[in-house]
Amino acid sequence: MVAYIYETPNLPVIRKARIIASNQALVTSSDVYITALGEELKRLNTAIGECDKEINGVLSDIPALIKFADVSKYLKLIGGDQGEVYKAELANSLKRCFDEVSAVKKRCVDRVFEVETVTLSDTSRIIEQLTKERDVLAKNLPENKKELIQLRADKIKLDDALLEYETTSFIDRLLPVLKSLEESVTTEEQHSSDQAEDKKVVTRRVPETVKATIKLALAIASRVLGILNEVIKYDDLRKTRQNLVADIEKKQQVLSEAEKKIDAITDKIESINILKAVEEPRRNYVSEAGKVSQSIIHFLSAAFPILVGQTISEFLSDSKRLEDAGNALVNEGAPLVDYCNGVQGYWLRSI
């Protein structure tokens, strides 16, 4: 039988979803010109915050609910003179564990489901219409407006790169960017349900998608600051973004009325695109947070393989199933408790 792997959630992915949802809800939701869309962002941020707190509580509760000592004691005593008495005690202990862990699992599953099902409207038709309006106005754009569009596009690339730096915590910000992308690594352990010697060590390097995003910003910084790619650091990327913001503000001051209309439409498109920007982080958050609930589900199904329509009391009424469930709780519960203790220590960390 293949040992179950208790998968540790990917913290940078979780953190990125939190940051994006929080930023969009608290900062940019007020800029979305369609009020209902801004409210959707706020609801998503609230759902993620509630899910974070719930999972933190679940990770803390599980180790206290699985009573190894009691179950082990009853398993040793059920073969003695008072075996029937201890069978009843074992059944009560297992039923209590099943009921309490099932309730905890439901809390966890429900919160993740709430994040997954927060409505994020399809805005593709709105964006298509606004884009057509902008294209009609943009046919005879002066050169400075074209430069402004390029500056804004460059700023978006810088924003994306800085976000990757802030959420991929093991990237060294003091090294030159190119060197940091190649040398930054982190190591994690994934625990199986067998003994400690079966622990699997996983080494992560900076993902290629993250490298590509940061290297795009690197080229922009090299052009704006007039320095070589090889010496550019994280702080240079931040300085480049500041320079771009200043240049954008200067050019916006000299726009004609027609150009201001184009700019207003662009602002609308960007504000609506915020919704699309949270879709993938939301999916990733659900996937990673779901690893916690899946671990609890595995424990329950392994320790208590109850048939459809069967109650826990009916399942435990059979002596062999009762003993098997007790042994399974000890064997499957130990790695789950280790897993919960390990994850709970860093679950709410921001860095």
Short mmCIF file of N, CA and C in Angstrom, two decimals, residues 137-261:
data_model
loop_
_atom_site.label_atom_id
_atom_site.label_comp_id
_atom_site.label_asym_id
_atom_site.label_seq_id
_atom_site.Cartn_x
_atom_site.Cartn_y
_atom_site.Cartn_z
N LEU A 137 -11.02 56.41 -30.66
CA LEU A 137 -10.42 57.68 -30.27
C LEU A 137 -8.91 57.70 -30.47
N ALA A 138 -8.30 56.53 -30.47
CA ALA A 138 -6.83 56.46 -30.46
C ALA A 138 -6.20 56.46 -31.85
N LYS A 139 -7.00 56.51 -32.90
CA LYS A 139 -6.45 56.39 -34.26
C LYS A 139 -5.43 57.49 -34.57
N ASN A 140 -5.67 58.69 -34.05
CA ASN A 140 -4.78 59.81 -34.36
C ASN A 140 -4.05 60.32 -33.11
N LEU A 141 -3.61 59.40 -32.29
CA LEU A 141 -2.92 59.79 -31.07
C LEU A 141 -1.60 60.51 -31.36
N PRO A 142 -1.31 61.57 -30.65
CA PRO A 142 0.01 62.19 -30.78
C PRO A 142 1.07 61.28 -30.16
N GLU A 143 2.31 61.56 -30.49
CA GLU A 143 3.40 60.68 -30.07
C GLU A 143 3.53 60.61 -28.55
N ASN A 144 3.28 61.75 -27.87
CA ASN A 144 3.45 61.72 -26.41
C ASN A 144 2.43 60.81 -25.73
N LYS A 145 1.24 60.66 -26.36
CA LYS A 145 0.25 59.74 -25.79
C LYS A 145 0.70 58.29 -25.94
N LYS A 146 1.30 58.01 -27.10
CA LYS A 146 1.81 56.66 -27.30
C LYS A 146 2.90 56.34 -26.28
N GLU A 147 3.71 57.35 -25.99
CA GLU A 147 4.75 57.16 -24.97
C GLU A 147 4.12 56.90 -23.60
N LEU A 148 3.02 57.60 -23.32
CA LEU A 148 2.34 57.42 -22.04
C LEU A 148 1.79 56.00 -21.92
N ILE A 149 1.21 55.50 -22.99
CA ILE A 149 0.69 54.13 -22.97
C ILE A 149 1.82 53.14 -22.69
N GLN A 150 2.98 53.37 -23.32
CA GLN A 150 4.12 52.48 -23.10
C GLN A 150 4.61 52.57 -21.65
N LEU A 151 4.63 53.79 -21.11
CA LEU A 151 5.05 53.95 -19.72
C LEU A 151 4.13 53.19 -18.76
N ARG A 152 2.84 53.28 -19.03
CA ARG A 152 1.88 52.59 -18.17
C ARG A 152 2.03 51.07 -18.28
N ALA A 153 2.29 50.60 -19.51
CA ALA A 153 2.51 49.16 -19.70
C ALA A 153 3.77 48.71 -18.95
N ASP A 154 4.82 49.55 -19.01
CA ASP A 154 6.06 49.23 -18.30
C ASP A 154 5.83 49.20 -16.79
N LYS A 155 5.03 50.13 -16.30
CA LYS A 155 4.74 50.18 -14.86
C LYS A 155 4.04 48.89 -14.41
N ILE A 156 3.10 48.40 -15.21
CA ILE A 156 2.41 47.16 -14.87
C ILE A 156 3.39 46.00 -14.75
N LYS A 157 4.36 45.95 -15.68
CA LYS A 157 5.38 44.89 -15.62
C LYS A 157 6.22 45.01 -14.35
N LEU A 158 6.55 46.26 -13.96
CA LEU A 158 7.30 46.46 -12.71
C LEU A 158 6.47 46.02 -11.51
N ASP A 159 5.17 46.36 -11.52
CA ASP A 159 4.29 45.94 -10.42
C ASP A 159 4.28 44.43 -10.28
N ASP A 160 4.17 43.73 -11.41
CA ASP A 160 4.14 42.26 -11.38
C ASP A 160 5.44 41.69 -10.81
N ALA A 161 6.57 42.26 -11.24
CA ALA A 161 7.87 41.76 -10.77
C ALA A 161 8.04 42.00 -9.27
N LEU A 162 7.66 43.20 -8.80
CA LEU A 162 7.81 43.51 -7.38
C LEU A 162 6.91 42.61 -6.53
N LEU A 163 5.72 42.29 -7.05
CA LEU A 163 4.83 41.38 -6.33
C LEU A 163 5.48 40.00 -6.18
N GLU A 164 6.13 39.53 -7.24
CA GLU A 164 6.81 38.23 -7.15
C GLU A 164 7.92 38.27 -6.10
N TYR A 165 8.66 39.37 -6.06
CA TYR A 165 9.71 39.50 -5.04
C TYR A 165 9.11 39.44 -3.63
N GLU A 166 7.99 40.10 -3.45
CA GLU A 166 7.40 40.22 -2.11
C GLU A 166 6.71 38.95 -1.66
N THR A 167 6.28 38.10 -2.61
CA THR A 167 5.57 36.88 -2.23
C THR A 167 6.45 35.64 -2.28
N THR A 168 7.51 35.67 -3.08
CA THR A 168 8.46 34.55 -3.10
C THR A 168 9.55 34.89 -2.10
N SER A 169 9.32 34.53 -0.84
CA SER A 169 10.11 35.08 0.26
C SER A 169 11.57 34.66 0.25
N PHE A 170 11.92 33.57 -0.47
CA PHE A 170 13.30 33.12 -0.40
C PHE A 170 14.20 33.75 -1.45
N ILE A 171 13.66 34.65 -2.30
CA ILE A 171 14.52 35.37 -3.24
C ILE A 171 15.33 36.41 -2.46
N ASP A 172 16.64 36.37 -2.61
CA ASP A 172 17.53 37.30 -1.89
C ASP A 172 17.46 38.68 -2.54
N ARG A 173 16.97 39.68 -1.79
CA ARG A 173 16.80 41.03 -2.34
C ARG A 173 18.09 41.83 -2.36
N LEU A 174 19.13 41.34 -1.68
CA LEU A 174 20.38 42.10 -1.61
C LEU A 174 21.32 41.77 -2.77
N LEU A 175 21.12 40.63 -3.40
CA LEU A 175 21.96 40.25 -4.54
C LEU A 175 21.48 40.93 -5.81
N PRO A 176 22.35 41.08 -6.82
CA PRO A 176 21.86 41.50 -8.14
C PRO A 176 20.75 40.55 -8.60
N VAL A 177 19.78 41.08 -9.32
CA VAL A 177 18.59 40.32 -9.68
C VAL A 177 18.93 39.01 -10.38
N LEU A 178 19.75 39.08 -11.43
CA LEU A 178 20.05 37.87 -12.21
C LEU A 178 20.70 36.80 -11.33
N LYS A 179 21.62 37.21 -10.48
CA LYS A 179 22.29 36.26 -9.61
C LYS A 179 21.33 35.68 -8.58
N SER A 180 20.45 36.53 -8.06
CA SER A 180 19.49 36.09 -7.05
C SER A 180 18.53 35.04 -7.61
N LEU A 181 18.10 35.24 -8.86
CA LEU A 181 17.15 34.29 -9.45
C LEU A 181 17.76 32.91 -9.60
N GLU A 182 19.05 32.83 -9.82
CA GLU A 182 19.70 31.54 -10.02
C GLU A 182 20.11 30.89 -8.70
N GLU A 183 20.41 31.70 -7.67
CA GLU A 183 20.96 31.15 -6.44
C GLU A 183 19.94 30.94 -5.34
N SER A 184 18.79 31.60 -5.41
CA SER A 184 17.82 31.52 -4.32
C SER A 184 17.11 30.17 -4.33
N VAL A 185 17.17 29.47 -3.21
CA VAL A 185 16.50 28.17 -3.06
C VAL A 185 15.89 28.10 -1.68
N THR A 186 14.91 27.19 -1.53
CA THR A 186 14.34 26.92 -0.22
C THR A 186 14.11 25.42 -0.12
N THR A 187 14.13 24.90 1.08
CA THR A 187 13.97 23.46 1.28
C THR A 187 12.81 23.21 2.23
N GLU A 188 11.95 22.23 1.90
CA GLU A 188 10.82 21.87 2.74
C GLU A 188 10.81 20.36 2.94
N GLU A 189 10.06 19.92 3.96
CA GLU A 189 9.85 18.49 4.17
C GLU A 189 8.39 18.16 3.98
N GLN A 190 8.10 17.06 3.27
CA GLN A 190 6.74 16.55 3.16
C GLN A 190 6.68 15.24 3.92
N HIS A 191 5.67 15.06 4.78
CA HIS A 191 5.61 13.91 5.66
C HIS A 191 4.65 12.86 5.12
N SER A 192 5.07 11.61 5.15
CA SER A 192 4.19 10.50 4.80
C SER A 192 3.55 9.98 6.08
N SER A 193 2.62 9.05 5.94
CA SER A 193 1.96 8.50 7.12
C SER A 193 2.73 7.33 7.71
N ASP A 194 3.92 7.06 7.17
CA ASP A 194 4.78 6.03 7.75
C ASP A 194 5.71 6.65 8.79
N GLN A 195 6.83 6.02 9.06
CA GLN A 195 7.75 6.50 10.09
C GLN A 195 8.58 7.66 9.58
N ALA A 196 9.34 8.28 10.51
CA ALA A 196 10.08 9.51 10.19
C ALA A 196 11.09 9.30 9.08
N GLU A 197 11.63 8.04 8.96
CA GLU A 197 12.66 7.85 7.94
C GLU A 197 12.10 7.97 6.52
N ASP A 198 10.77 8.02 6.39
CA ASP A 198 10.17 8.15 5.07
C ASP A 198 9.87 9.59 4.69
N LYS A 199 10.35 10.54 5.50
CA LYS A 199 10.13 11.94 5.18
C LYS A 199 10.82 12.27 3.85
N LYS A 200 10.14 13.07 3.06
CA LYS A 200 10.66 13.44 1.74
C LYS A 200 11.08 14.90 1.76
N VAL A 201 12.33 15.18 1.40
CA VAL A 201 12.84 16.55 1.37
C VAL A 201 12.67 17.11 -0.03
N VAL A 202 12.04 18.27 -0.12
CA VAL A 202 11.79 18.91 -1.41
C VAL A 202 12.55 20.23 -1.48
N THR A 203 13.34 20.43 -2.52
CA THR A 203 14.07 21.68 -2.71
C THR A 203 13.42 22.47 -3.83
N ARG A 204 13.10 23.74 -3.55
CA ARG A 204 12.46 24.59 -4.55
C ARG A 204 13.42 25.66 -5.02
N ARG A 205 13.43 25.90 -6.32
CA ARG A 205 14.13 27.04 -6.88
C ARG A 205 13.09 28.03 -7.39
N VAL A 206 13.55 29.20 -7.76
CA VAL A 206 12.63 30.22 -8.27
C VAL A 206 11.97 29.68 -9.54
N PRO A 207 10.62 29.60 -9.59
CA PRO A 207 9.94 29.06 -10.77
C PRO A 207 10.27 29.86 -12.03
N GLU A 208 10.24 29.18 -13.18
CA GLU A 208 10.58 29.82 -14.45
C GLU A 208 9.61 30.96 -14.77
N THR A 209 8.33 30.79 -14.41
CA THR A 209 7.36 31.86 -14.69
C THR A 209 7.69 33.12 -13.91
N VAL A 210 8.16 32.93 -12.67
CA VAL A 210 8.55 34.08 -11.84
C VAL A 210 9.80 34.74 -12.43
N LYS A 211 10.76 33.91 -12.86
CA LYS A 211 11.97 34.46 -13.49
C LYS A 211 11.61 35.30 -14.70
N ALA A 212 10.70 34.78 -15.54
CA ALA A 212 10.33 35.49 -16.77
C ALA A 212 9.71 36.85 -16.44
N THR A 213 8.83 36.88 -15.43
CA THR A 213 8.19 38.14 -15.03
C THR A 213 9.22 39.15 -14.55
N ILE A 214 10.16 38.70 -13.73
CA ILE A 214 11.17 39.61 -13.18
C ILE A 214 12.15 40.07 -14.26
N LYS A 215 12.48 39.20 -15.20
CA LYS A 215 13.43 39.57 -16.25
C LYS A 215 12.83 40.62 -17.20
N LEU A 216 11.50 40.58 -17.40
CA LEU A 216 10.86 41.64 -18.19
C LEU A 216 11.07 42.99 -17.52
N ALA A 217 10.89 43.01 -16.21
CA ALA A 217 11.09 44.26 -15.46
C ALA A 217 12.56 44.67 -15.47
N LEU A 218 13.43 43.69 -15.50
CA LEU A 218 14.87 43.96 -15.53
C LEU A 218 15.25 44.76 -16.77
N ALA A 219 14.70 44.37 -17.91
CA ALA A 219 15.00 45.07 -19.16
C ALA A 219 14.51 46.52 -19.11
N ILE A 220 13.34 46.72 -18.50
CA ILE A 220 12.79 48.08 -18.37
C ILE A 220 13.69 48.92 -17.46
N ALA A 221 14.11 48.34 -16.33
CA ALA A 221 14.96 49.06 -15.39
C ALA A 221 16.29 49.44 -16.03
N SER A 222 16.84 48.54 -16.83
CA SER A 222 18.11 48.82 -17.51
C SER A 222 17.96 50.01 -18.44
N ARG A 223 16.83 50.07 -19.16
CA ARG A 223 16.59 51.17 -20.09
C ARG A 223 16.34 52.48 -19.36
N VAL A 224 15.53 52.44 -18.30
CA VAL A 224 15.15 53.66 -17.58
C VAL A 224 16.33 54.23 -16.80
N LEU A 225 17.08 53.36 -16.13
CA LEU A 225 18.17 53.82 -15.27
C LEU A 225 19.51 53.92 -16.00
N GLY A 226 19.59 53.30 -17.18
CA GLY A 226 20.83 53.35 -17.95
C GLY A 226 21.97 52.58 -17.33
N ILE A 227 21.64 51.45 -16.69
CA ILE A 227 22.69 50.61 -16.09
C ILE A 227 22.57 49.19 -16.63
N LEU A 228 23.63 48.42 -16.48
CA LEU A 228 23.68 47.06 -17.02
C LEU A 228 22.76 46.12 -16.24
N ASN A 229 22.18 45.16 -16.97
CA ASN A 229 21.31 44.17 -16.34
C ASN A 229 21.99 43.47 -15.17
N GLU A 230 23.27 43.17 -15.34
CA GLU A 230 23.98 42.34 -14.37
C GLU A 230 24.10 42.97 -12.99
N VAL A 231 23.98 44.29 -12.89
CA VAL A 231 24.18 44.95 -11.59
C VAL A 231 22.88 45.44 -10.97
N ILE A 232 21.77 45.29 -11.67
CA ILE A 232 20.49 45.78 -11.16
C ILE A 232 20.03 44.92 -9.98
N LYS A 233 19.57 45.58 -8.90
CA LYS A 233 19.09 44.89 -7.71
C LYS A 233 17.60 45.22 -7.49
N TYR A 234 17.03 44.58 -6.46
CA TYR A 234 15.62 44.78 -6.12
C TYR A 234 15.29 46.26 -5.92
N ASP A 235 16.15 46.98 -5.18
CA ASP A 235 15.89 48.41 -4.94
C ASP A 235 15.89 49.21 -6.23
N ASP A 236 16.67 48.77 -7.23
CA ASP A 236 16.68 49.45 -8.52
C ASP A 236 15.34 49.28 -9.24
N LEU A 237 14.72 48.11 -9.06
CA LEU A 237 13.39 47.89 -9.65
C LEU A 237 12.38 48.84 -9.01
N ARG A 238 12.47 49.01 -7.69
CA ARG A 238 11.57 49.94 -7.01
C ARG A 238 11.82 51.38 -7.48
N LYS A 239 13.09 51.75 -7.64
CA LYS A 239 13.42 53.09 -8.12
C LYS A 239 12.88 53.30 -9.54
N THR A 240 13.00 52.28 -10.38
CA THR A 240 12.47 52.37 -11.75
C THR A 240 10.98 52.63 -11.73
N ARG A 241 10.26 51.91 -10.86
CA ARG A 241 8.82 52.12 -10.78
C ARG A 241 8.50 53.55 -10.36
N GLN A 242 9.25 54.08 -9.39
CA GLN A 242 9.03 55.47 -8.95
C GLN A 242 9.26 56.45 -10.10
N ASN A 243 10.30 56.20 -10.89
CA ASN A 243 10.58 57.07 -12.04
C ASN A 243 9.46 57.01 -13.07
N LEU A 244 8.94 55.80 -13.30
CA LEU A 244 7.86 55.65 -14.27
C LEU A 244 6.60 56.39 -13.80
N VAL A 245 6.30 56.27 -12.51
CA VAL A 245 5.13 56.96 -11.96
C VAL A 245 5.27 58.47 -12.14
N ALA A 246 6.46 58.99 -11.88
CA ALA A 246 6.70 60.43 -12.04
C ALA A 246 6.55 60.85 -13.50
N ASP A 247 7.08 60.06 -14.43
CA ASP A 247 6.97 60.38 -15.85
C ASP A 247 5.51 60.33 -16.32
N ILE A 248 4.78 59.34 -15.83
CA ILE A 248 3.36 59.22 -16.19
C ILE A 248 2.59 60.45 -15.74
N GLU A 249 2.84 60.90 -14.52
CA GLU A 249 2.14 62.07 -13.99
C GLU A 249 2.44 63.33 -14.82
N LYS A 250 3.70 63.48 -15.22
CA LYS A 250 4.07 64.65 -16.03
C LYS A 250 3.35 64.65 -17.37
N LYS A 251 3.32 63.51 -18.02
CA LYS A 251 2.70 63.45 -19.35
C LYS A 251 1.18 63.60 -19.26
N GLN A 252 0.60 63.11 -18.18
CA GLN A 252 -0.85 63.23 -18.03
C GLN A 252 -1.29 64.68 -17.89
N GLN A 253 -0.40 65.53 -17.37
CA GLN A 253 -0.75 66.94 -17.16
C GLN A 253 -0.94 67.70 -18.47
N VAL A 254 -0.38 67.19 -19.55
CA VAL A 254 -0.46 67.92 -20.82
C VAL A 254 -1.43 67.28 -21.82
N LEU A 255 -2.27 66.41 -21.34
CA LEU A 255 -3.20 65.73 -22.25
C LEU A 255 -4.30 66.67 -22.73
N SER A 256 -4.70 66.49 -23.96
CA SER A 256 -5.86 67.23 -24.49
C SER A 256 -7.14 66.56 -23.99
N GLU A 257 -8.27 67.20 -24.28
CA GLU A 257 -9.54 66.64 -23.84
C GLU A 257 -9.79 65.27 -24.45
N ALA A 258 -9.48 65.13 -25.73
CA ALA A 258 -9.67 63.83 -26.39
C ALA A 258 -8.80 62.76 -25.75
N GLU A 259 -7.58 63.16 -25.44
CA GLU A 259 -6.67 62.21 -24.83
C GLU A 259 -7.13 61.82 -23.43
N LYS A 260 -7.72 62.80 -22.73
CA LYS A 260 -8.23 62.51 -21.39
C LYS A 260 -9.37 61.49 -21.45
N LYS A 261 -10.17 61.55 -22.52
CA LYS A 261 -11.24 60.56 -22.68
C LYS A 261 -10.64 59.16 -22.86
#
